Coordinates of C-alpha atoms and ligand atoms in Angstrom, one line a residue:
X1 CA 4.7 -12.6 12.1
X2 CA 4.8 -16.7 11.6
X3 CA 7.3 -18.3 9.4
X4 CA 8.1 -21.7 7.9
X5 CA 10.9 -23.4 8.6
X6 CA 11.1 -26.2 5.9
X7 CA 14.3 -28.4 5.6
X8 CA 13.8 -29.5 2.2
X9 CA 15.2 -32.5 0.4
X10 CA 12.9 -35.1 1.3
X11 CA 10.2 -36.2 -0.9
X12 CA 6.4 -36.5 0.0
X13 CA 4.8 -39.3 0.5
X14 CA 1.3 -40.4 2.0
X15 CA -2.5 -39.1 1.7
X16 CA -3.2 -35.7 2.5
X17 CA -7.3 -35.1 2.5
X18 CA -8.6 -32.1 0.7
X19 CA -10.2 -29.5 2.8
X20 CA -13.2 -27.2 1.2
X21 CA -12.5 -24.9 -1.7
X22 CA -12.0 -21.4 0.0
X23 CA -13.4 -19.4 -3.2
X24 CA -16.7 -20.9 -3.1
X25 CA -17.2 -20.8 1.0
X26 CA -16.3 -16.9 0.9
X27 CA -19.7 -16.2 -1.6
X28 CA -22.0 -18.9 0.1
X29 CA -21.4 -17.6 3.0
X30 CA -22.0 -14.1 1.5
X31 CA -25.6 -15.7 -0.4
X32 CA -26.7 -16.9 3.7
X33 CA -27.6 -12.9 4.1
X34 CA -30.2 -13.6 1.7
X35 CA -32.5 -15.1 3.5
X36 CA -34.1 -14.5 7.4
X37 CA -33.7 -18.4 7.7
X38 CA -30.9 -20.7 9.3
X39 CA -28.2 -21.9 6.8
X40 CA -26.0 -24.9 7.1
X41 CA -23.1 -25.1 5.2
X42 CA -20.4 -28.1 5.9
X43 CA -17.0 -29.0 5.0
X44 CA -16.0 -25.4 5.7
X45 CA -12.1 -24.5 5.8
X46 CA -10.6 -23.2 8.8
X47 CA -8.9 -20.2 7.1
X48 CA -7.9 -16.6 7.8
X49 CA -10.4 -15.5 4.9
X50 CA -13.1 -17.4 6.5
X51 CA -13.0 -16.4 9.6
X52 CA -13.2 -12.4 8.2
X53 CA -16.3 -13.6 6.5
X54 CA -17.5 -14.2 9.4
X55 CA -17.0 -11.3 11.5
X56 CA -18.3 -9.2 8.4
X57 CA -21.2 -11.7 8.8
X58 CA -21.7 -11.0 12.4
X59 CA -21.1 -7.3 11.7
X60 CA -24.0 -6.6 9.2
X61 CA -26.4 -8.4 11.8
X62 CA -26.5 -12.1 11.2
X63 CA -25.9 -15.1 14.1
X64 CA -22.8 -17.2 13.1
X65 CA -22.0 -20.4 14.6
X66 CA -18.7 -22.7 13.9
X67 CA -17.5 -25.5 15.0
X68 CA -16.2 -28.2 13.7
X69 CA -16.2 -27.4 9.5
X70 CA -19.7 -26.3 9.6
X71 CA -20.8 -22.9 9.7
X72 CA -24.5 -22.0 10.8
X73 CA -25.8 -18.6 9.9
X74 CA -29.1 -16.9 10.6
X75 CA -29.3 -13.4 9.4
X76 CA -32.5 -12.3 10.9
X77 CA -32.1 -8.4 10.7
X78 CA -29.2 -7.5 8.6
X79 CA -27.5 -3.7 7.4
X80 CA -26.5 -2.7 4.3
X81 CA -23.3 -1.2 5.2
X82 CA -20.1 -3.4 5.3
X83 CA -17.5 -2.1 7.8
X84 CA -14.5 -0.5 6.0
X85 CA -11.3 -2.1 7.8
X86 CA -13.3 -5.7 7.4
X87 CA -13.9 -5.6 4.0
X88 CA -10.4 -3.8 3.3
X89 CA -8.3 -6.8 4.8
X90 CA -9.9 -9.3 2.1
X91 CA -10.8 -8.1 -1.4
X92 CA -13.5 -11.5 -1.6
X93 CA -15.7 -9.9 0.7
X94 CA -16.8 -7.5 -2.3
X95 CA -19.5 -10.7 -2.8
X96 CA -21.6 -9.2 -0.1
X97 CA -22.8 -6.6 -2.6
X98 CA -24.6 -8.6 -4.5
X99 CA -26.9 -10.4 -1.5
X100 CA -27.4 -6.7 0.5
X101 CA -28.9 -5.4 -2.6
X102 CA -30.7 -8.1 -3.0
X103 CA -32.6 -8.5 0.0
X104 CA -32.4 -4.9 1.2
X105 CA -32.7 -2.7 -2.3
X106 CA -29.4 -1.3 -0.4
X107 CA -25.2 -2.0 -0.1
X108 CA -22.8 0.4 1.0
X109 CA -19.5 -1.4 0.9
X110 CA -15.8 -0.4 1.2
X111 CA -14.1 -0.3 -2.2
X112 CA -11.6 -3.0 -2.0
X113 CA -8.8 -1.5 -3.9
X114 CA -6.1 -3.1 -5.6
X115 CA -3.7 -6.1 -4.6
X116 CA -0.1 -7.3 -5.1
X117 CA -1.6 -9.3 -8.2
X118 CA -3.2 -6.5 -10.3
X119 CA -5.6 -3.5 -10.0
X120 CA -8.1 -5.7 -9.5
X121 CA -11.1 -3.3 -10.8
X122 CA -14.9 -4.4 -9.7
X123 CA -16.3 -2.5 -12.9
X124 CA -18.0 -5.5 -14.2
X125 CA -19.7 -6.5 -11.1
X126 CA -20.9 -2.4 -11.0
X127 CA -21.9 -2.6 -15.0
X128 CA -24.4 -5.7 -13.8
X129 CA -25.8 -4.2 -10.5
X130 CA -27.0 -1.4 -12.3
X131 CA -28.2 -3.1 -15.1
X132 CA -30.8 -4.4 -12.5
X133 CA -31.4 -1.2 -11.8
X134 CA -29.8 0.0 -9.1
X135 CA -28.3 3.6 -8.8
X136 CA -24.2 2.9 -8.4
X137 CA -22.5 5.7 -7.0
X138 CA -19.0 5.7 -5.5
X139 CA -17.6 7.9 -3.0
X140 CA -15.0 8.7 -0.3
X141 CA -14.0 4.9 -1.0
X142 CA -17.4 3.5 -0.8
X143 CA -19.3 1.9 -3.4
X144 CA -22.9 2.4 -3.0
X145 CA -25.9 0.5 -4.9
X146 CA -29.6 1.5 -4.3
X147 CA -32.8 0.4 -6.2
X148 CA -36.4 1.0 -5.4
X149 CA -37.0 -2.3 -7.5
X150 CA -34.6 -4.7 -9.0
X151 CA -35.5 -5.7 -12.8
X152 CA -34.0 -9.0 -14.6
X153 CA -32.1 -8.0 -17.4
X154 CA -29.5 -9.0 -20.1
X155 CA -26.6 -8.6 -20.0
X156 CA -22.6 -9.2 -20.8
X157 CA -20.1 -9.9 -18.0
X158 CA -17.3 -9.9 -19.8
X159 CA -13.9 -7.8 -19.3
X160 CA -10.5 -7.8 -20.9
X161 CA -9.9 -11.1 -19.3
X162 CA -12.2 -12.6 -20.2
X163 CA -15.2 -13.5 -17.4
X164 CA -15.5 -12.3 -13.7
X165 CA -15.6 -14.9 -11.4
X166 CA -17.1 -12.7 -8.2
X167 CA -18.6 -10.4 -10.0
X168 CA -20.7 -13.4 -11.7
X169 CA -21.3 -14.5 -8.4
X170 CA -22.4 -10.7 -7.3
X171 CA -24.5 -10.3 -9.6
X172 CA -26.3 -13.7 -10.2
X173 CA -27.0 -13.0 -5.7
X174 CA -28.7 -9.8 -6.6
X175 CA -30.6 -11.2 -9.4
X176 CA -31.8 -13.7 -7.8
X177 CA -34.2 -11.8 -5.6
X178 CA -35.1 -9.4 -8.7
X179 CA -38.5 -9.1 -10.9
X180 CA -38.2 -11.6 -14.2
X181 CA -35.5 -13.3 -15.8
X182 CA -31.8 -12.0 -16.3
X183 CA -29.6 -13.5 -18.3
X184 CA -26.1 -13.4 -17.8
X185 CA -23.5 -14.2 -21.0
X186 CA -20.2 -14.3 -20.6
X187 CA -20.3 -15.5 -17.2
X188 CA -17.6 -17.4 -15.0
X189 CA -17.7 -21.2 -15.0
X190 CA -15.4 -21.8 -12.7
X191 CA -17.0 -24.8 -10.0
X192 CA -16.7 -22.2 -7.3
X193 CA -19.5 -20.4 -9.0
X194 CA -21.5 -23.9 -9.8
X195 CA -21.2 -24.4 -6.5
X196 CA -22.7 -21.2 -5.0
X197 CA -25.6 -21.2 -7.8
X198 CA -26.1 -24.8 -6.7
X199 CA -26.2 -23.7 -3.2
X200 CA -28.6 -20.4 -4.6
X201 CA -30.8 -23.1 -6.1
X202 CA -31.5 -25.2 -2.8
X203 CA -32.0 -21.8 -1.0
X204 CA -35.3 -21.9 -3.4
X205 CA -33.7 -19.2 -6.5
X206 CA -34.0 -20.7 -9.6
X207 CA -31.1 -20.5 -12.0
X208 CA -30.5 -22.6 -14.9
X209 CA -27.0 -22.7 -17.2
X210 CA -25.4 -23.3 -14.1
X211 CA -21.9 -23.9 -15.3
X212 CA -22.1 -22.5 -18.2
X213 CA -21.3 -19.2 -19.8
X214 CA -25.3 -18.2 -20.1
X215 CA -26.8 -18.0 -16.6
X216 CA -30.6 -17.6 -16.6
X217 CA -32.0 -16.6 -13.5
X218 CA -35.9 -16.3 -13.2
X219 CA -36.5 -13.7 -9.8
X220 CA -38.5 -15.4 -7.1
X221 CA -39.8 -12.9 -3.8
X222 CA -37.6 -14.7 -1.2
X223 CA -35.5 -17.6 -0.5
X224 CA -35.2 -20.1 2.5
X225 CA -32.9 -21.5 4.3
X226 CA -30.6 -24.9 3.1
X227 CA -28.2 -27.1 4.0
X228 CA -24.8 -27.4 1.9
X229 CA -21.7 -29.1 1.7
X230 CA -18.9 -27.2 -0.3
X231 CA -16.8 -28.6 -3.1
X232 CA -13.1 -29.5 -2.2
X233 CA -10.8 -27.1 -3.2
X234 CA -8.9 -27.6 -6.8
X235 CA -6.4 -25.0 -6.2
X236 CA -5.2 -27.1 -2.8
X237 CA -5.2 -30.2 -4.5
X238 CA -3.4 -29.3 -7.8
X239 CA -0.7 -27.9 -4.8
X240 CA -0.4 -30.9 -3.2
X241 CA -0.4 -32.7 -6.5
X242 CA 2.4 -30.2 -7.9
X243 CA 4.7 -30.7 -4.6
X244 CA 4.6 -34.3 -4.6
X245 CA 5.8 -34.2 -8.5
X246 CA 8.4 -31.3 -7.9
X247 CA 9.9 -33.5 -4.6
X248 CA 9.9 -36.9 -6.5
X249 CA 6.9 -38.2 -4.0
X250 CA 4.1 -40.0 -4.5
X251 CA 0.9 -38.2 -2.7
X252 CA -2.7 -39.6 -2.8
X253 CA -5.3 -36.3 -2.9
X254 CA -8.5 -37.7 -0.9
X255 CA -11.2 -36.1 -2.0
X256 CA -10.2 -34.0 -5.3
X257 CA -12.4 -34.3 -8.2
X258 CA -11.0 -34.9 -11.0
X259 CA -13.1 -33.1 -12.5
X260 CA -12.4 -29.6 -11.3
X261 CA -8.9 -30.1 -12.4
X262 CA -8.5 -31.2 -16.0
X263 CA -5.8 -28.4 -17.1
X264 CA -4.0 -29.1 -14.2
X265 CA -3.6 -33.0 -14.4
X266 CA -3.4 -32.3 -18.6
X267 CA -0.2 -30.3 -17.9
X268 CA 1.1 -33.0 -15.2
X269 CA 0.9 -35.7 -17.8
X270 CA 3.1 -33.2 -19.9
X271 CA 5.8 -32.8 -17.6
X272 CA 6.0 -36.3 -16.9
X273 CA 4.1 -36.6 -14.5
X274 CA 1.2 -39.9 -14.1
X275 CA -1.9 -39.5 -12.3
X276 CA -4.2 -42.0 -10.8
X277 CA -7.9 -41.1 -10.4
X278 CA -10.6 -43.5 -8.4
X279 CA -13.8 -42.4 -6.5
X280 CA -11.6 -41.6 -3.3
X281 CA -9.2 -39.0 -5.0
X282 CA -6.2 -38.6 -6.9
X283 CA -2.8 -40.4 -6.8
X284 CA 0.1 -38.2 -8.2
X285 CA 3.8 -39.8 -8.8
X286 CA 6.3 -38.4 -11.6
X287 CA 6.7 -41.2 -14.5
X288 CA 10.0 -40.9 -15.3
X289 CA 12.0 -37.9 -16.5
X290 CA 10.3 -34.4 -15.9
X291 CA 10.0 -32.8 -19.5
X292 CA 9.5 -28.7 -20.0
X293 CA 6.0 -27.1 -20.6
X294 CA 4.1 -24.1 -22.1
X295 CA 1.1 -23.2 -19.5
X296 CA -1.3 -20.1 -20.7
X297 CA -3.4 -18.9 -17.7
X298 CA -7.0 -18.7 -18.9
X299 CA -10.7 -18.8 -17.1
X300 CA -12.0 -22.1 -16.4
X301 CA -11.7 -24.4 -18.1
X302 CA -7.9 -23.5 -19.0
X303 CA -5.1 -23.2 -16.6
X304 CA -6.0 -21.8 -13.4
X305 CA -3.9 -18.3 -12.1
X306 CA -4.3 -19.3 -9.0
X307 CA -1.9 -22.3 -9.9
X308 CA 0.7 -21.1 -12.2
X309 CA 3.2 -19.7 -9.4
X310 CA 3.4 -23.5 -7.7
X311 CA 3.8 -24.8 -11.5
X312 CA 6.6 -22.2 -11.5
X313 CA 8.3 -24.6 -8.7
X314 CA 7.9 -27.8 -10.7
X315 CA 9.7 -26.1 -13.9
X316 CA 12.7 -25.0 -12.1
X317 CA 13.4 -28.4 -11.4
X318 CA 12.4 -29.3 -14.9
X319 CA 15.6 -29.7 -16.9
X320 CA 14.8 -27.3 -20.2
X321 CA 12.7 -24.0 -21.1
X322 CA 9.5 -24.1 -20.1
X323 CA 7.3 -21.3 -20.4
X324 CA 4.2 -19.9 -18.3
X325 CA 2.0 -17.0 -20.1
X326 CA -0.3 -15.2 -17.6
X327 CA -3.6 -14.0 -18.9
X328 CA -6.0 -13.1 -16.2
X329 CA -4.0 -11.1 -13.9
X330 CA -1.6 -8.4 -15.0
X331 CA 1.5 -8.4 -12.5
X332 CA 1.3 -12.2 -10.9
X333 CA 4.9 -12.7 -10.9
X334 CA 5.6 -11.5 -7.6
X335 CA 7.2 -15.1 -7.0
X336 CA 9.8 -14.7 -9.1
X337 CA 12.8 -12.9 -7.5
X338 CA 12.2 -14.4 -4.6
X339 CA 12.3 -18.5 -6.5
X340 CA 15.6 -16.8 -7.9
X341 CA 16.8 -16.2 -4.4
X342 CA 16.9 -20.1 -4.1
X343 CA 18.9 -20.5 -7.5
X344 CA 15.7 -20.8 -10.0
X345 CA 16.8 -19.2 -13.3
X346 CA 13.9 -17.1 -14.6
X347 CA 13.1 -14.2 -16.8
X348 CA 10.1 -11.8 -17.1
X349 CA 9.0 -10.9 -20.9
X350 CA 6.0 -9.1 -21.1
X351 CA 3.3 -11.6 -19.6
X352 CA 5.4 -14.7 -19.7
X353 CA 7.7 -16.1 -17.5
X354 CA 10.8 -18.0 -19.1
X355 CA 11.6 -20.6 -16.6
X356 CA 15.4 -22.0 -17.4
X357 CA 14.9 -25.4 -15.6
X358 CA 17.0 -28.4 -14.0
X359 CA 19.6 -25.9 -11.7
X360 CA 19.9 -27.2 -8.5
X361 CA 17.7 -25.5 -5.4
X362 CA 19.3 -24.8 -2.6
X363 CA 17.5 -22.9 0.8
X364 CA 16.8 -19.0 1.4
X365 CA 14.9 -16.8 3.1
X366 CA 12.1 -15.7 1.5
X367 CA 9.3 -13.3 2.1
X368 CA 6.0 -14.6 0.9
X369 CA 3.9 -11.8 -1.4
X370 CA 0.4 -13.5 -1.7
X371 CA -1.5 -16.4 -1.3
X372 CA -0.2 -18.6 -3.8
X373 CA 3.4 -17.0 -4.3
X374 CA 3.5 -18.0 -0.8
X375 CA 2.7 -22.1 -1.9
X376 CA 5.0 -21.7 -4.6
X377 CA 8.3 -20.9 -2.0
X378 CA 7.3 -23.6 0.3
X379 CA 7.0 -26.2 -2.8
X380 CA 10.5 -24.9 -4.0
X381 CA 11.6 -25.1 -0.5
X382 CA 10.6 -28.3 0.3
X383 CA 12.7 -29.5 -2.9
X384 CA 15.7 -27.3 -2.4
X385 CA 18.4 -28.5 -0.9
X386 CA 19.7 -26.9 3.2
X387 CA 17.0 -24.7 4.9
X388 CA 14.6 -22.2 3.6
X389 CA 12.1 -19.8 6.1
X390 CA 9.3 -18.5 4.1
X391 CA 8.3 -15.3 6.1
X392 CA 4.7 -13.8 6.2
X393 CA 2.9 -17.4 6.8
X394 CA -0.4 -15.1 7.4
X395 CA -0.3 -14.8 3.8
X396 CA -0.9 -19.4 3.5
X397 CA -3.1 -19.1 6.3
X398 CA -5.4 -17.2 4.0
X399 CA -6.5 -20.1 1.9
X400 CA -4.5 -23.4 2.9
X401 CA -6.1 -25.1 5.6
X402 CA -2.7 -26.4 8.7
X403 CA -0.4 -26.4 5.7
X404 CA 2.3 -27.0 8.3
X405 CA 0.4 -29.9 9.4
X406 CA -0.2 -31.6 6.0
X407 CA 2.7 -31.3 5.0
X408 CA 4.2 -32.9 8.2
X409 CA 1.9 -35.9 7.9
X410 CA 3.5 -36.4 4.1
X411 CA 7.2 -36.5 5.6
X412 CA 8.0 -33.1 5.0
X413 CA 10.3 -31.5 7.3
X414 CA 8.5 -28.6 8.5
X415 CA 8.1 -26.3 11.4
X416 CA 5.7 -22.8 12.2
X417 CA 8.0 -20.6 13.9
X418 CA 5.6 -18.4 15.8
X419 CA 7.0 -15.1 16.8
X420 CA 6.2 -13.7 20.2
Ligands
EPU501 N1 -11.9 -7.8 -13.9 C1 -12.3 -6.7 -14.5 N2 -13.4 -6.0 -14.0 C2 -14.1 -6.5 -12.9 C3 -13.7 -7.7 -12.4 C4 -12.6 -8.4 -12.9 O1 -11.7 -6.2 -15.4 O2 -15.1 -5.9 -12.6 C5 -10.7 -8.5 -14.4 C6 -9.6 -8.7 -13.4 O3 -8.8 -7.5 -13.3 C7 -8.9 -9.9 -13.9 C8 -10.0 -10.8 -14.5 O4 -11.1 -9.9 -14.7 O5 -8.1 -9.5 -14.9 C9 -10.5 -11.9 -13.6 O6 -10.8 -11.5 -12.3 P1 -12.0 -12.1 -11.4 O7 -13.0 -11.0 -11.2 O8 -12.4 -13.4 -12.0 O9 -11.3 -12.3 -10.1 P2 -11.9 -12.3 -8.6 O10 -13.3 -12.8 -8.8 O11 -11.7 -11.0 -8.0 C10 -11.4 -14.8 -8.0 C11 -10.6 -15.5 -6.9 C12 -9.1 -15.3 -7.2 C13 -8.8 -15.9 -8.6 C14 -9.7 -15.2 -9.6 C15 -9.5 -15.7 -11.0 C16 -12.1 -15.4 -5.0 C17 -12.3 -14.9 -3.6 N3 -11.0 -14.9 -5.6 O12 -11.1 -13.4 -7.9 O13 -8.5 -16.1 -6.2 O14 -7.5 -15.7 -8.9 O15 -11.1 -15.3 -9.2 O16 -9.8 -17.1 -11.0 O17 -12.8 -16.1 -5.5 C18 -6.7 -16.8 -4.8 O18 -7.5 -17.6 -4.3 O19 -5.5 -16.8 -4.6 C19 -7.3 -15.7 -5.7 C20 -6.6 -14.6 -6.0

């Protein structure tokens, strides 16, 4: 297994270019099984999670076609069955459901289980399949959804969390390709999902709401095929921007929108931080002295989850208590002992993390736990003082696009130990 071998100390500087947002390519690439037509979809990552997508792709029938950050997909003749050990390794893949049932009244796919992060249930996306009208059965670790005919309906998507952010995008594929209108309250608004009911929308569906929390979606009989680019991704870019704060740099995010990222550049401002935003990207430098913070994870448009464990980096260098309060999912703290193992001072009470700021970092090993615990040791790292080697680099590979590489080409001192 790969490692990291980051001498930290050194503060980032430069441009670092935004690659595509890896929670919108997984379900467009999912909604190209929709349709017996060629798809085009550019500014692709080159990730792990990706390339899975694309051998389940391949698997279920379709032609797939990379090169160069642009996928091309024609499913032709496509199954309904998703193969169990490619849909276990990567609990997005679930999104197929919604496009087989779609366009084959038929999905048999591997129940993805939980995760290091939570239980991870996919209740809701089941509640809003079969309030289409399909028959949702599960057994020995399949989930299985069969309809003689699809039916809009209405309906409410939301769980203890609040909204579901594939199992929106799960159901609004399914109902695309069903009789009438559905309409879905409650659901996710996060611009991953925009961007696949955008992309849903040029395939010929016709779904209005679109980032909002109604979604109404009037069935057509089939889509075509289209051309898309996807959005950058706002969980990379508030990393970067969160690593060039925590090492004192001053980074320029090419291509992040603004936009996508209020909460995160509300909170920067907060801890000191000053931002810069023109039509190229995003300039990030601290503005003085770091102050503490209070960050509640929420759906969008709060504070992302999938950005609170690199946050956790910046307020361990932040002299004072600062406070972190996670909402969505129910054991993301996996990142804590192992920021303590580099001299962070933090406690666990109930869901919030009490971050006791301003110790000095010094290197570790550390064994990465998930995707974004994983970003949130290399940005402590790369402010600690001596050596750290974050293990289980598979883990970054998953959604950050040559990390190792970026982060070289800002100055950092970093190196992929590849083991034999
Ligand atoms: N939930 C239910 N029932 C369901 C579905 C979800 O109770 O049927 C609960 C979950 O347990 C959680 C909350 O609803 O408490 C939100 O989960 P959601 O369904 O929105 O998560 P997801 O769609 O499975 C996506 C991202 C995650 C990201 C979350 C939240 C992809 C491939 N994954 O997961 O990304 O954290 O939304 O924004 O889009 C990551 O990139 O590191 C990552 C984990």
């Amino acid at each position: 297994m790969d490692s990291l071998l980051i001498k930290g100390g050194v503060p980032l500087n430069g441009d670092v270019t935004i690659s595509g947002a890896k929670n919108a390519v997984l379900p467009i690439l999912a909604a190209t099984l929709l349709t017996s037509e060629p798809c085009v979809v550019h500014r692709v990552p080159d990730l792990s999670d990706v390339r899975f997508m694309s051998q389940i792709l391949t698997w279920l029938g379709a032609e797939v076609k990379s090169e160069g950050g642009t996928i091309r997909v024609r499913a032709k003749k496509i199954k309904g069955a998703g193969d169990y050990d490619l849909v276990r390794k990567m609990r997005g893949s679930i999104c197929i459901m919604g496009p087989l049932l779609g366009r084959l009244r038929e999905a048999r796919v591997s129940l993805p289980g939980g995760c290091v992060i939570g239980a991870r249930p996919i209740n809701l996306h089941l509640k809003g399949l079969a309030s289409l009208g399909a028959k949702v059965t599960i057994e020995s670790g399949y989930v299985q959804a069969k309809a003689k005919r699809l039916v809009g309906a209405s309906m409410f998507l939301g769980g203890r969390a609040g909204s579901t952010v594939l199992g929106t995008a799960n159901v609004m594929m399914a109902a695309v390709l069903a009789e009438g209108v559905t309409v879905i309250e409650s659901a996710a608004c996060e611009p991953e999902v925009t961007d696949l009911a955008n992309f849903l929308n040029a395939m010929g569906a016709k779904i209005a709401g679109i980032g909002s929390p109604t979604l109404t979606i009037t069935g057509v009989k089939q889509l075509h095929g289209a051309e898309h680019e996807v959005i950058p991704d706002r969980i990379e870019a508030a990393t970067y921007a969160i690593a060039a704060a925590t090492t004192n740099g001053e980074v320029t995010l090419r291509g992040a929108r603004a936009d996508h990222l209020g909460a995160v550049l509300d909170k920067l401002h907060d801890s000191g931080v000053a931002t810069h935003c023109d039509a190229s990207g995003i300039t990030v430098k601290r503005n003085g002295k770091l102050k503490p913070i209070d960050i509640t994870t929420l759906p969008y448009s709060g504070f992302p989850t999938d950005a609170q464990a690199q946050m956790m980096a910046l307020m361990a260098v932040t002299p004072g208590i600062s406070i972190i309060t996670e909402r969505i999912f129910e054991s993301r703290f996996m990142h804590v002992s192992e920021l303590s193992r580099l001299g962070a001072d933090i406690e666990i009470e109930g869901p919030s993390a009490i971050v006791k700021g301003g110790k000095p970092l010094s290197g570790a090993p550390v064994m990465a736990s998930d995707l974004r615990a994983s970003a949130a040791l290399v940005i402590a790292g790369l402010a600690a003082k001596g050596n750290t080697q974050v293990n289980r680099v598979y883990h970054l590979d998953r959604g950050y696009e040559k990390i190792d590489v970026k982060l070289r080409q800002l100055g950092a001192r970093v190196e992929r130990i590849e083991e034999s």
